[in-house]
Coordinates of C-alpha atoms in Angstrom, one line a residue:
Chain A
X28 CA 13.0 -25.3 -13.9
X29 CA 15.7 -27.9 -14.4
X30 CA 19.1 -25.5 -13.6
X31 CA 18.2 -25.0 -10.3
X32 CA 21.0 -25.8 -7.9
X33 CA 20.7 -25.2 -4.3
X34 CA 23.1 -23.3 -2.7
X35 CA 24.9 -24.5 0.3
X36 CA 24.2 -21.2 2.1
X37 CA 21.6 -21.1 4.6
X38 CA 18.7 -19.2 2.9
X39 CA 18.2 -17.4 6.5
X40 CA 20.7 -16.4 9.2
X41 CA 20.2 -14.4 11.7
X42 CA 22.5 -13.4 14.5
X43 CA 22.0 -12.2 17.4
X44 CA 19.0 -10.1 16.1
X45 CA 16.5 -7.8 18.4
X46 CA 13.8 -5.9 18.4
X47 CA 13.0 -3.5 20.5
X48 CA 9.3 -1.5 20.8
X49 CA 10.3 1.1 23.3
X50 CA 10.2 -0.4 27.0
X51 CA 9.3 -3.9 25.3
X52 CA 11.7 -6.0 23.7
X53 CA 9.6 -8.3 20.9
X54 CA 12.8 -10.0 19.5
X55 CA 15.6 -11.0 21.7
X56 CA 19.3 -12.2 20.6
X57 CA 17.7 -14.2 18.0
X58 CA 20.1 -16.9 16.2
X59 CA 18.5 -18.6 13.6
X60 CA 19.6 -20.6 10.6
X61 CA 17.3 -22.0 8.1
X62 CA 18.7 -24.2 5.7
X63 CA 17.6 -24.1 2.3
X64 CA 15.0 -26.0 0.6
X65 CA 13.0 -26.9 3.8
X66 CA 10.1 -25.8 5.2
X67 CA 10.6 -24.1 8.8
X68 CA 8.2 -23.7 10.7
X69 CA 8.0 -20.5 13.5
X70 CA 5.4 -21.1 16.3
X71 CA 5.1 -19.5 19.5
X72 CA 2.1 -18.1 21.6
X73 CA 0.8 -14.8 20.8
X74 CA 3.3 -12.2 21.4
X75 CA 6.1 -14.4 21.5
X76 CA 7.9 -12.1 18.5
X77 CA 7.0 -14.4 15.5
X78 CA 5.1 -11.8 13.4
X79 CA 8.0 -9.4 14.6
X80 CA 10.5 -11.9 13.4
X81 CA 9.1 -11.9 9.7
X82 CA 8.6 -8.6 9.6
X83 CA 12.3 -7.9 10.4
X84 CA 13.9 -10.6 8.1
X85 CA 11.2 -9.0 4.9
X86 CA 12.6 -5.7 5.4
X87 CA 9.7 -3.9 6.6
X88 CA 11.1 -3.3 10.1
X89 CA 14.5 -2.5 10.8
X90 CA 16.5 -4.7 13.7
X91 CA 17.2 -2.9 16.8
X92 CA 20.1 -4.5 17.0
X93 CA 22.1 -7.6 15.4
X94 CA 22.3 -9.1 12.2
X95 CA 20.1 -10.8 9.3
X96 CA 20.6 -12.5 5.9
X97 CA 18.2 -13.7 3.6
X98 CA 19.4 -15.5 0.3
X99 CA 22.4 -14.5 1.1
X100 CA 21.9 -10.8 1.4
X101 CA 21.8 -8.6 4.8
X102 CA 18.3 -7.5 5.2
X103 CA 19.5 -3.8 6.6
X104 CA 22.3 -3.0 4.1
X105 CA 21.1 -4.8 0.6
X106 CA 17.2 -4.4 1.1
X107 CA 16.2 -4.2 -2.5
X108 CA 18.6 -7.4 -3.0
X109 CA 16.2 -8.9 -0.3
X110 CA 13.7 -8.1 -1.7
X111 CA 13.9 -9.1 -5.0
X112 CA 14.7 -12.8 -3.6
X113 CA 11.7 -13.1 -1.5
X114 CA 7.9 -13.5 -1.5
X115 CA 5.8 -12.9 1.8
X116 CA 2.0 -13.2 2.5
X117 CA 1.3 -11.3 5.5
X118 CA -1.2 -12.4 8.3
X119 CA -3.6 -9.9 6.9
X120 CA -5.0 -9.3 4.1
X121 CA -2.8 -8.3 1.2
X122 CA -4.8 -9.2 -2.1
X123 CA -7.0 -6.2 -2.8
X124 CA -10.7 -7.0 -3.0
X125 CA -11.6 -4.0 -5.4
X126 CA -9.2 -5.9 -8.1
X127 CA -9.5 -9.2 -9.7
X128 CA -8.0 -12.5 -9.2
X129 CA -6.1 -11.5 -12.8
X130 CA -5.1 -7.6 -12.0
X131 CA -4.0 -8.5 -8.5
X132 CA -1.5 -11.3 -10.3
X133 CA -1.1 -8.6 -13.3
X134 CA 0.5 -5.8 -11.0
X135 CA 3.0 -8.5 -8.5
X136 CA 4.0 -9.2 -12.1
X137 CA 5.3 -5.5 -13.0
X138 CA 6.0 -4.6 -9.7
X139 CA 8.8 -7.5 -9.8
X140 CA 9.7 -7.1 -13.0
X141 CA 8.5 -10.0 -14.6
X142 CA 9.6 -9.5 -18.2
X143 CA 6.2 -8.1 -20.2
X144 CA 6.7 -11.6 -22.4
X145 CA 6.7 -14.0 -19.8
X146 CA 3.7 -12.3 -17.9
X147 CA 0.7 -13.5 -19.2
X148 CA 2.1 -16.9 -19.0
X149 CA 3.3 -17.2 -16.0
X150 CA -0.3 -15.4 -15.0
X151 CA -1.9 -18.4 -16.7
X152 CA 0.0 -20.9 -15.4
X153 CA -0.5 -19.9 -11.3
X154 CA -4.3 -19.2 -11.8
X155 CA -4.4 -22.6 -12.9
X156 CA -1.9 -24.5 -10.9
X157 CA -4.5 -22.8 -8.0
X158 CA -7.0 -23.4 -9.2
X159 CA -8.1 -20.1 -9.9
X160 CA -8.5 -20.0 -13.8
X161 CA -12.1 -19.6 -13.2
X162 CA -11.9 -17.0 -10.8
X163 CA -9.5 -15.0 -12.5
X164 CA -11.9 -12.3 -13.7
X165 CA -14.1 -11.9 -10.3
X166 CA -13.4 -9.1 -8.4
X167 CA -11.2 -10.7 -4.9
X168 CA -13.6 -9.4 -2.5
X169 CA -16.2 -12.3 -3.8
X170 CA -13.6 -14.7 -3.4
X171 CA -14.0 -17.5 -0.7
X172 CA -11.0 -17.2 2.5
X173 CA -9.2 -20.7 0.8
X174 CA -9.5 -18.9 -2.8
X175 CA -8.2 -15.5 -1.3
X176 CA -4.8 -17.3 0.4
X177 CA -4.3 -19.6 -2.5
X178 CA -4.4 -16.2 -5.2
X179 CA -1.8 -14.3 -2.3
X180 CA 0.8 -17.2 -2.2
X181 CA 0.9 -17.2 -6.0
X182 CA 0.8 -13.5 -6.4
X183 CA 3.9 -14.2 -3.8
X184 CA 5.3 -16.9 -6.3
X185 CA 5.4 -15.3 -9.3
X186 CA 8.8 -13.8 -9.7
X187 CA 10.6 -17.3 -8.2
X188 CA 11.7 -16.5 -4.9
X189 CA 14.3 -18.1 -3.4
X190 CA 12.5 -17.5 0.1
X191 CA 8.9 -17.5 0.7
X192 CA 7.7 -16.3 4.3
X193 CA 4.0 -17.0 5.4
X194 CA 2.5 -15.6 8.6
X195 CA -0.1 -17.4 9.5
X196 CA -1.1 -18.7 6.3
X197 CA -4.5 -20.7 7.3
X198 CA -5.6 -18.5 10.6
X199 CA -9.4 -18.6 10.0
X200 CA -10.0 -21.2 7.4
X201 CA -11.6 -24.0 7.3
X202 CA -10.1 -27.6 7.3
X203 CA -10.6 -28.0 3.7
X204 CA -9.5 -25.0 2.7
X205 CA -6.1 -25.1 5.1
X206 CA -5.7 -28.8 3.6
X207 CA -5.8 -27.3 0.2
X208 CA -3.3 -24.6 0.6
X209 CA -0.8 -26.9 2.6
X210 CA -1.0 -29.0 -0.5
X211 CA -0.3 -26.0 -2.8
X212 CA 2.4 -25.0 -0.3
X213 CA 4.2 -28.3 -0.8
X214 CA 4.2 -28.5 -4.6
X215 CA 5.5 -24.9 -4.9
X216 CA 8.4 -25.7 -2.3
X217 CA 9.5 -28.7 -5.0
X218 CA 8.2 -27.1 -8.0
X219 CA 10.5 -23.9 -7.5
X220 CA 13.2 -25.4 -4.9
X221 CA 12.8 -22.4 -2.6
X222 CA 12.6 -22.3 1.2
X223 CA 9.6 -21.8 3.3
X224 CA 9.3 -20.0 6.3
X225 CA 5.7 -20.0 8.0
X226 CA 4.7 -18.5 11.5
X227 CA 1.9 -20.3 13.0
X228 CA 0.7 -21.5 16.7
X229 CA -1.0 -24.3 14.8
X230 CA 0.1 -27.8 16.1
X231 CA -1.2 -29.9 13.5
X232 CA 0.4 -27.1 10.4
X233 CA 3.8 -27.4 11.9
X234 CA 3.3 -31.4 12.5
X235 CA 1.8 -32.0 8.9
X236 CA 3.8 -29.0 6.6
X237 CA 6.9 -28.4 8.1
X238 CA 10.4 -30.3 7.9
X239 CA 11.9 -28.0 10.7
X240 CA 10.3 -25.9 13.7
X241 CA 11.7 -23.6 15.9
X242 CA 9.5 -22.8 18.8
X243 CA 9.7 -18.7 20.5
X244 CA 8.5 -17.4 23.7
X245 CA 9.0 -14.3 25.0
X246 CA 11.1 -13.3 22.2
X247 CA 13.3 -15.4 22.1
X248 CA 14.7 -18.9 21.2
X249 CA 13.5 -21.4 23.5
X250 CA 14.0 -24.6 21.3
X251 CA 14.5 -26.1 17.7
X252 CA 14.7 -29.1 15.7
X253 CA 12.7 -31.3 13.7
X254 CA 9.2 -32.4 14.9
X255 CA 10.7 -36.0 16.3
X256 CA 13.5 -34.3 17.6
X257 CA 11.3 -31.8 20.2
X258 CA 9.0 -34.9 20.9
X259 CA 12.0 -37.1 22.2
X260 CA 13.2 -33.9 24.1
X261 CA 10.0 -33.9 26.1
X262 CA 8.7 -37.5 27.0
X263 CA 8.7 -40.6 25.6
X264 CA 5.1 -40.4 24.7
X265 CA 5.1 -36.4 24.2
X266 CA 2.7 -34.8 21.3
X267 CA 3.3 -31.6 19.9
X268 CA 0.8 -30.1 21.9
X269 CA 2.8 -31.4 24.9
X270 CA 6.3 -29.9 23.5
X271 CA 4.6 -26.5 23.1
X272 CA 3.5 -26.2 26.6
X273 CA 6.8 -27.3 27.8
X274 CA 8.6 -24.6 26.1
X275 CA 6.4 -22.0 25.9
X276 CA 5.8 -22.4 29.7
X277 CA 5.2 -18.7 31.6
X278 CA 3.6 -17.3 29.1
X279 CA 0.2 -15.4 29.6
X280 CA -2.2 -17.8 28.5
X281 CA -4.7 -15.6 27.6
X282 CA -4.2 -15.4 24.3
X283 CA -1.6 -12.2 23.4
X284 CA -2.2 -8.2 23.3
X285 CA -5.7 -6.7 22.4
X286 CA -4.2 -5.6 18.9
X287 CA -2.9 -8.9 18.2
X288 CA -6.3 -10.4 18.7
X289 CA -8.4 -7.7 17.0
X290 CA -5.9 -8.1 14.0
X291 CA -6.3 -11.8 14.2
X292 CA -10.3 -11.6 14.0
X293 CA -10.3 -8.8 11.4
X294 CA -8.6 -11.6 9.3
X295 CA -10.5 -14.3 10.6
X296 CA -13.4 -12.8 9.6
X297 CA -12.2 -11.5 6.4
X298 CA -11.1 -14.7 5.2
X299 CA -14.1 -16.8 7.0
Chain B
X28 CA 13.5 -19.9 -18.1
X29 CA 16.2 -17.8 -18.3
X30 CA 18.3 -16.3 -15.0
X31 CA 17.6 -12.8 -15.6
X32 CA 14.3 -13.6 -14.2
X33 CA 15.2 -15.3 -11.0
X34 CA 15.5 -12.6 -8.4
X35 CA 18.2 -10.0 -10.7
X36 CA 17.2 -6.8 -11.3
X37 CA 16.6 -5.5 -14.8
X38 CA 20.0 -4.9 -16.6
X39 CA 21.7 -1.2 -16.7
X40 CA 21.1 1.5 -14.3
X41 CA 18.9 3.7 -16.7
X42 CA 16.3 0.8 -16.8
X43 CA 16.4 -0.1 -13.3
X44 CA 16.0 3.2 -12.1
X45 CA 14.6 5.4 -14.6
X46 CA 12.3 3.0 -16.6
X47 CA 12.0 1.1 -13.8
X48 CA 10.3 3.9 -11.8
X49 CA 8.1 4.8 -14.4
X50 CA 6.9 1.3 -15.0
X51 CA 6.2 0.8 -11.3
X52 CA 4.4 4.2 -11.0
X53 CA 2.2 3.1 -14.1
X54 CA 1.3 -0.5 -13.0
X55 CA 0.4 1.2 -9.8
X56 CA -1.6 4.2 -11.1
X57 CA -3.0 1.4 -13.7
X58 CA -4.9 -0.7 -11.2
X59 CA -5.9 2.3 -8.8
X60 CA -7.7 3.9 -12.3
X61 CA -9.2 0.5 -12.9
X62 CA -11.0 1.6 -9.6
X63 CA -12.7 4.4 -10.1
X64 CA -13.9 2.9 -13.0
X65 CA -15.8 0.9 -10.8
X66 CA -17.1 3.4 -8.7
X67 CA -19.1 6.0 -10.9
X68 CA -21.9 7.1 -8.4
X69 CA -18.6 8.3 -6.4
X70 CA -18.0 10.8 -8.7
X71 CA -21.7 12.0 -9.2
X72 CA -22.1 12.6 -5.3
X73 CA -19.3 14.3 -4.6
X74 CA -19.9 16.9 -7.9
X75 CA -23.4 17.7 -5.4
X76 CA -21.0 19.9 -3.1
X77 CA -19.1 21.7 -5.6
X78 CA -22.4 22.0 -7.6
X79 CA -24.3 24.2 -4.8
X80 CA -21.2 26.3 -4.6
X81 CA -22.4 27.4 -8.2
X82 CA -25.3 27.2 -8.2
X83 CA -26.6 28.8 -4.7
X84 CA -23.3 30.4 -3.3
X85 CA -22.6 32.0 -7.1
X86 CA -25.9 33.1 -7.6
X87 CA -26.5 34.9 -5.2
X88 CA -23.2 36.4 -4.4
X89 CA -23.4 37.4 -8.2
X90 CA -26.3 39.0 -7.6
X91 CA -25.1 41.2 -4.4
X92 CA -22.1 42.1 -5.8
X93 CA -20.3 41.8 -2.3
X94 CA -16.9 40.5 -3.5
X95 CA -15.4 43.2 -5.4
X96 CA -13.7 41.0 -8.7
X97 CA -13.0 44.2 -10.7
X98 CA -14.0 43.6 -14.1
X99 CA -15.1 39.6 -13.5
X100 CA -18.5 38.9 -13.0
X101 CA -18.3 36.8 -9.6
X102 CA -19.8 33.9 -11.0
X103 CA -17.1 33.7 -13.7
X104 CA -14.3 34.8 -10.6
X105 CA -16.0 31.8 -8.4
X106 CA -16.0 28.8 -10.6
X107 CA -11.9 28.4 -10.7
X108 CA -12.4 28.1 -7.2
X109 CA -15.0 26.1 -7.0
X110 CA -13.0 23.6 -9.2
X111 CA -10.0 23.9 -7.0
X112 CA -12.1 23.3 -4.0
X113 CA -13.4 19.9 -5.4
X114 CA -9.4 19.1 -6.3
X115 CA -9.3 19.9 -2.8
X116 CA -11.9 18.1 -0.8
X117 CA -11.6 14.7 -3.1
X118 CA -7.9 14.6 -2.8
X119 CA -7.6 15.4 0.9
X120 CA -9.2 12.4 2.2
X121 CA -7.0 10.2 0.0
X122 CA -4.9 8.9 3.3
X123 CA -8.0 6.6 4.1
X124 CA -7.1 4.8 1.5
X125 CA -3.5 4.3 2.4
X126 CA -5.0 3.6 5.8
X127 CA -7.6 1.2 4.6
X128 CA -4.9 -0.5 3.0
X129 CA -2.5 -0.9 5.6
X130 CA -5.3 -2.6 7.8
X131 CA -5.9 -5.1 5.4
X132 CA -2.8 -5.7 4.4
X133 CA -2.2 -4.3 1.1
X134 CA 0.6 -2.1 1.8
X135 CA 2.9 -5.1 3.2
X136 CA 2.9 -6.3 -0.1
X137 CA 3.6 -3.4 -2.2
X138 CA 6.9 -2.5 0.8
X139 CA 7.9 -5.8 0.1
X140 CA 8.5 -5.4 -3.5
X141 CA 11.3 -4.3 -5.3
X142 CA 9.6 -1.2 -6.6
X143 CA 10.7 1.9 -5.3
X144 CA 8.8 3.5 -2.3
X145 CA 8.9 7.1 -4.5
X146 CA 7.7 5.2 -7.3
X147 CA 4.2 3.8 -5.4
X148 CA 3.6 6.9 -4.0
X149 CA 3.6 8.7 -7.5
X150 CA 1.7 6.2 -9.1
X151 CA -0.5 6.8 -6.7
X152 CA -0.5 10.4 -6.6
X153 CA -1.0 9.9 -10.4
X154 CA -4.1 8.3 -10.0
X155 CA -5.6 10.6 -7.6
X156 CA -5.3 13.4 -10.4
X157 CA -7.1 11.3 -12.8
X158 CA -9.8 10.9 -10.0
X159 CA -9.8 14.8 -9.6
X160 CA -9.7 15.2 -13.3
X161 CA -12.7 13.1 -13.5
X162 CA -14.7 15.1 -11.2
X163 CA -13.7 18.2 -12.9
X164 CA -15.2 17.2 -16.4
X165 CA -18.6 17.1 -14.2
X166 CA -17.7 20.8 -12.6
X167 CA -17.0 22.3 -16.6
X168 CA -19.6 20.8 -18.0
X169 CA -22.0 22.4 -14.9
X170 CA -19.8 25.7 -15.0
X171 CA -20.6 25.9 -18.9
X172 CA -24.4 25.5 -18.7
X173 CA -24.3 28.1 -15.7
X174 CA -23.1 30.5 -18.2
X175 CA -19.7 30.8 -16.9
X176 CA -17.2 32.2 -19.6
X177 CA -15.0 29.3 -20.1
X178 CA -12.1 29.1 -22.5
X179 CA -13.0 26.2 -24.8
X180 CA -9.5 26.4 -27.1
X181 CA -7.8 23.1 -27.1
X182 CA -4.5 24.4 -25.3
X183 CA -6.9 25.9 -22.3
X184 CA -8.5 22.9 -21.7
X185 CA -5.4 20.8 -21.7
X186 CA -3.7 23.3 -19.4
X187 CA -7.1 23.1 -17.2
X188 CA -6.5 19.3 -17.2
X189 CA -2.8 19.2 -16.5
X190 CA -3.5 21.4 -13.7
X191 CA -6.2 19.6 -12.0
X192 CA -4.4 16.3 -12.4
X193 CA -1.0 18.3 -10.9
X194 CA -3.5 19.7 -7.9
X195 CA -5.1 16.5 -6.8
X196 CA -2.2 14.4 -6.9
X197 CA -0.4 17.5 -4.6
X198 CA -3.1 17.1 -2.3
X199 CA -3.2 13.5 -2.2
X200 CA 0.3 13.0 -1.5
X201 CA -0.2 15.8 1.2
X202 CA -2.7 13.4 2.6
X203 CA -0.9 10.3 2.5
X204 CA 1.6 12.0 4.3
X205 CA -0.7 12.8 7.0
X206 CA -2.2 9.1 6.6
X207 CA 1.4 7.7 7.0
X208 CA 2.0 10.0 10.4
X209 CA -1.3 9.4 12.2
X210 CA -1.8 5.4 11.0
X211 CA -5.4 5.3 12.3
X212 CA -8.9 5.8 10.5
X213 CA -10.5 8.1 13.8
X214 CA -7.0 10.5 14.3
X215 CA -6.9 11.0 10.8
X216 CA -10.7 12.1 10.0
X217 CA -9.8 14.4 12.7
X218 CA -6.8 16.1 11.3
X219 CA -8.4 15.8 7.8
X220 CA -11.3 17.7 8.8
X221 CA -9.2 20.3 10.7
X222 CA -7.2 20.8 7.4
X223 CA -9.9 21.4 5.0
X224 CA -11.8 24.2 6.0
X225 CA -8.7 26.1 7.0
X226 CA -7.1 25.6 3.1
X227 CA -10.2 26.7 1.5
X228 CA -10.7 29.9 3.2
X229 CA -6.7 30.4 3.4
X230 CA -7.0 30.8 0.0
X231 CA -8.2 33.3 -2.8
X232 CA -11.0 30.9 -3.7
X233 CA -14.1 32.4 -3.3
X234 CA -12.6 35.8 -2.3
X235 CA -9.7 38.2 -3.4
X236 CA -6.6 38.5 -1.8
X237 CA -7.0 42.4 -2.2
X238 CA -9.7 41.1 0.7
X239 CA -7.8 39.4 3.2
X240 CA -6.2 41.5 6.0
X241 CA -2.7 41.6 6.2
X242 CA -1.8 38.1 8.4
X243 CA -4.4 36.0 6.1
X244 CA -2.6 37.5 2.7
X245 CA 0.7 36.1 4.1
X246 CA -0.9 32.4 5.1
X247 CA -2.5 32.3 1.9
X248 CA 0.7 32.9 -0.2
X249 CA 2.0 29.7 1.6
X250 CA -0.7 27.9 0.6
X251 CA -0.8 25.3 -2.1
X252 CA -4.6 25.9 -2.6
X253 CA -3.6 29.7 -3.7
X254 CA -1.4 28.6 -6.3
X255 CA -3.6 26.0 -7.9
X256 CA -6.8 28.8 -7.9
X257 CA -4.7 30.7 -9.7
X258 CA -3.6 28.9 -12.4
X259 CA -7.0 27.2 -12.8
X260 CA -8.7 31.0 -12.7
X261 CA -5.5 31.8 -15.6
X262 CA -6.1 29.1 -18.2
X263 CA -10.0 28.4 -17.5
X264 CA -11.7 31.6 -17.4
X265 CA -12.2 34.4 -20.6
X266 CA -10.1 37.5 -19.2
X267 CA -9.2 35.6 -15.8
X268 CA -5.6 36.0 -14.4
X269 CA -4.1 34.7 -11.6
X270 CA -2.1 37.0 -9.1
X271 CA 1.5 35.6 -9.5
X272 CA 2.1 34.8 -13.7
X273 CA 1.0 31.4 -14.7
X274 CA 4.9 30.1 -14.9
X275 CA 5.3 30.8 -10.9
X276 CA 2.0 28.9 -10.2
X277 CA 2.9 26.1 -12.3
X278 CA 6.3 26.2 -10.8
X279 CA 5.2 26.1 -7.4
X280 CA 2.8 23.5 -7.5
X281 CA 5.5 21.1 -8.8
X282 CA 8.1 21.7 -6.5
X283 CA 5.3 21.0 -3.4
X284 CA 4.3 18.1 -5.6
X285 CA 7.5 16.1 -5.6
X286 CA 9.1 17.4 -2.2
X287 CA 5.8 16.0 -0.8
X288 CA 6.3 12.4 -2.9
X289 CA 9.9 12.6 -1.5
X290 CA 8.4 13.1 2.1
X291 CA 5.7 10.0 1.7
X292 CA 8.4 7.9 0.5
X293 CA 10.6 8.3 3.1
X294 CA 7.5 7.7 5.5
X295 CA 5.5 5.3 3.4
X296 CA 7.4 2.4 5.4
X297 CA 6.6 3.7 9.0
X298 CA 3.2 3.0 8.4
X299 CA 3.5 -0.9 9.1
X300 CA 5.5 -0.2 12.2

């Protein structure tokens, strides 16, 4: 891993960049830029267009409107270039429970293109590196909610993105288990010099994991910085809990759409 | 670790595209056959349908000699059906899966990959006609104790094979389709159920299209189900023929197949939306 050299391109621009769900506009004029090698952190309230965001700058929604590139490449015209240069774990679910820990690595593997020699190794070495080497021939679906996200970042790792994307990467587990994939998190990011971008409206994730946080309401932009940075910008005594409140101010505080939170207690409970 | 592994695609177009496709399709169908494995009483309890067909409905209809099948004994006329009807019913609910999947999450990760949508949805297609195929061993081994004049020459049962695995990955790309328009588990066992009956009996399954008045001939020679019964009837049964030559069936079949993998590719994406 020693010929890395990071490229002085942001790893995510966007300009400009909206979403539009009929009526409802979920991403508005979004400008973004996400230099590489840090991780950047997305949090908002519910609804606020993080999820929306990601989904857009992963290809699996096309923008309304504006621009996006990731790794250099424009997410509408050179999908499959996108894709090839990014991992994403998605807010649900994505490791299937009726595989193993093994298969579920196995076919990220061929579906990437690892080349057939390097599989089994590289298999090998991100069971192991989380801690998963035990667990590699249980079916997922016994797996614990820590052991589950740790298996889908490295199924996500395993063909060396340049930009990994998270959305909400510990939503319903338990201190231990959110301290043990922030940990993993943080190795990978050095280990493979790649960008992270996670969504979260955890306070103490984006205080203790990311370099960078850009904060969204209503769609849009409404601050960004580094964790000092928004503090000073508030009060002289401000926590992060205070800086959130001050810019996501007018927001429905009742905790985003019904679908959001059925989707966010389907994984809950999945993962708890 | 060398830099054709950090984010490049594989060299030359041939085995990006081409070999790339089929390696996709294979790690996909791979891992959904490593399924079924999983899941045998599946298979025993959904040959109970296609087993009373048989064994009560061809009995007796056997017996009363109500379905005129010229020279066929009905029995031996029925169980081509019967087997097509299984291909049918196991394939057609096939969407919940995809559905299933895009709840949890599943199908984020496979849209975010660098495989082809075309190639997913064949390897999953692929898959669905091992599963029929499967089910069919159960429905030939049940036809032959019944009686039921079965070729038993290698290129017969291979064509008999071929042809199930061609019908239920038809139907289950037909289904996905349907899984990828509708998006939810309730819509879809609606439309599913709506489908079913109507395919079957649009069809020269149990009965003759010499049968059918005029309007039900012409809805049956649009569908799929017709095609499939008669290629099955063609290569499974001593002295059975289909109604259109063997080549048309085979032919038709095919072209439905991929124009409906072309169609769930296009709306495989949608479904996260």
């Amino acid at each position: 891993m020693s010929e890395f050299e990071l490229p002085v391109r942001p790893a995510v621009l966007t300009q400009a960049l909206t979403r539009r769900f009929g009526e409802l506009v979920a991403v508005d004029r979004l400008d973004l830029e996400i230099a590489s090698g840090i991780i950047f952190g997305l949090l908002g309230p519910n609804g606020a267009g993080k999820s929306t965001t990601v989904k857009m700058l992963t290809t699996l929604l096309p923008p309304s409107s504006g621009r996006a590139t990731v790794a250099g490449h424009d997410v509408v015209r050179e999908p499959a270039a996108v894709r090839r240069q990014i991992g994403y774990v998605p807010q649900l679910i994505s490791a299937d429970g009726a595989l193993s820990g093994y298969e579920n690595l196995l076919l990220s593997a061929k579906l990437y293109d690892v080349p057939r020699k390097e599989q089994a190794a590289r298999i090998d070495d991100a069971l192991q590196f989380m801690g998963l080497t035990d667990a590699a021939r249980a079916m997922v679906r016994t797996y614990s909610g820590g052991m589950v996200r740790r298996l889908e970042v490295a199924q996500a790792l395993l063909h060396r993105p340049a930009v990994l994307f998270l959305d909400e990467p510990t939503i319903g587990l338990d201190p231990m288990a959110r301290h043990a994939v922030w940990e993993r998190l943080r190795e990978s990011r050095t280990r493979y010099a790649m960008t992270v971008l996670i969504t979260t409206h955890d306070m103490d994730e984006a205080e203790q994991l990311c370099d960078r946080l850009a904060i969204m309401n209503g769609g849009r932009l409404a601050a960004t910085g580094t964790v000092a940075e928004l503090k000073q910008r508030v009060g002289p005594s401000a926590t992060l809990d205070d800086v959130f409140a001050h810019f996501a101010v007018g927001v429905i505080t009742e905790g985003g759409s019904y679908r959001d939170v059925v989707n966010t207690r389907n994984t809950a409970e999945r993962l708890g | 670790m060398t830099s054709s592994t950090l984010g490049t695609p594989p060299s030359g177009w041939v085995n990006r595209h081409v070999l790339g496709f089929g390696r996709h399709s294979l790690a996909v169908a791979q891992m959904e056959i490593a399924k079924i494995g999983r899941e045998p009483t599946e298979l025993l309890t959904r040959a109970i349908q296609p087993a009373l067909w048989l064994i009560v409905f061809g009995q007796v209809f056997t017996r009363t000699r109500a379905i005129p099948t010229g020279t066929m004994r009905y029995l031996d006329y029925l169980a081509p059906g019967v087997l097509a009807q299984s291909v049918l019913f196991s394939a057609i609910f096939y969407g919940l899966a995809v559905i299933w999947e895009r709840d949890l999450g599943v199908v984020h990760k496979l849209l975010v990959s660098p495989a082809s949508r075309s190639s997913l949805v064949f390897g999953k297609a692929i898959s669905a006609g091992l599963r029929a195929l499967a089910q069919a061993v159960i429905i030939l081994a049940l036809a032959a104790v019944l009686g039921v004049r079965l070729r038993t020459d290698v290129m017969s049962l291979m064509g008999v094979a071929l042809v199930v695995v061609l019908g239920g990955a038809l139907f289950s790309t037909f289904s996905f389709v349907i899984a990828c328009l509708v998006k939810t588990r309730e819509r879809f066992m609606g439309v599913g159920q709506v489908l079913t009956m109507p395919l079957f009996f649009a069809s020269n399954a149990i009965y003759p299209l010499s049968m059918m008045p005029p309007w039900l001939r012409t809805i049956s020679a649009l569908n799929p189900l017709t095609y499939l019964v008669n290629a099955l009837r063609a290569l499974m049964i001593e002295g059975g023929e289909g109604t259109a030559g063997l080549g048309t069936d085979l032919l038709v079949l095919l072209a439905v197949f991929l124009v409906l993998v072309g169609i769930a590719a296009n709306l495989y994406e949608g479904i996260v939306r």
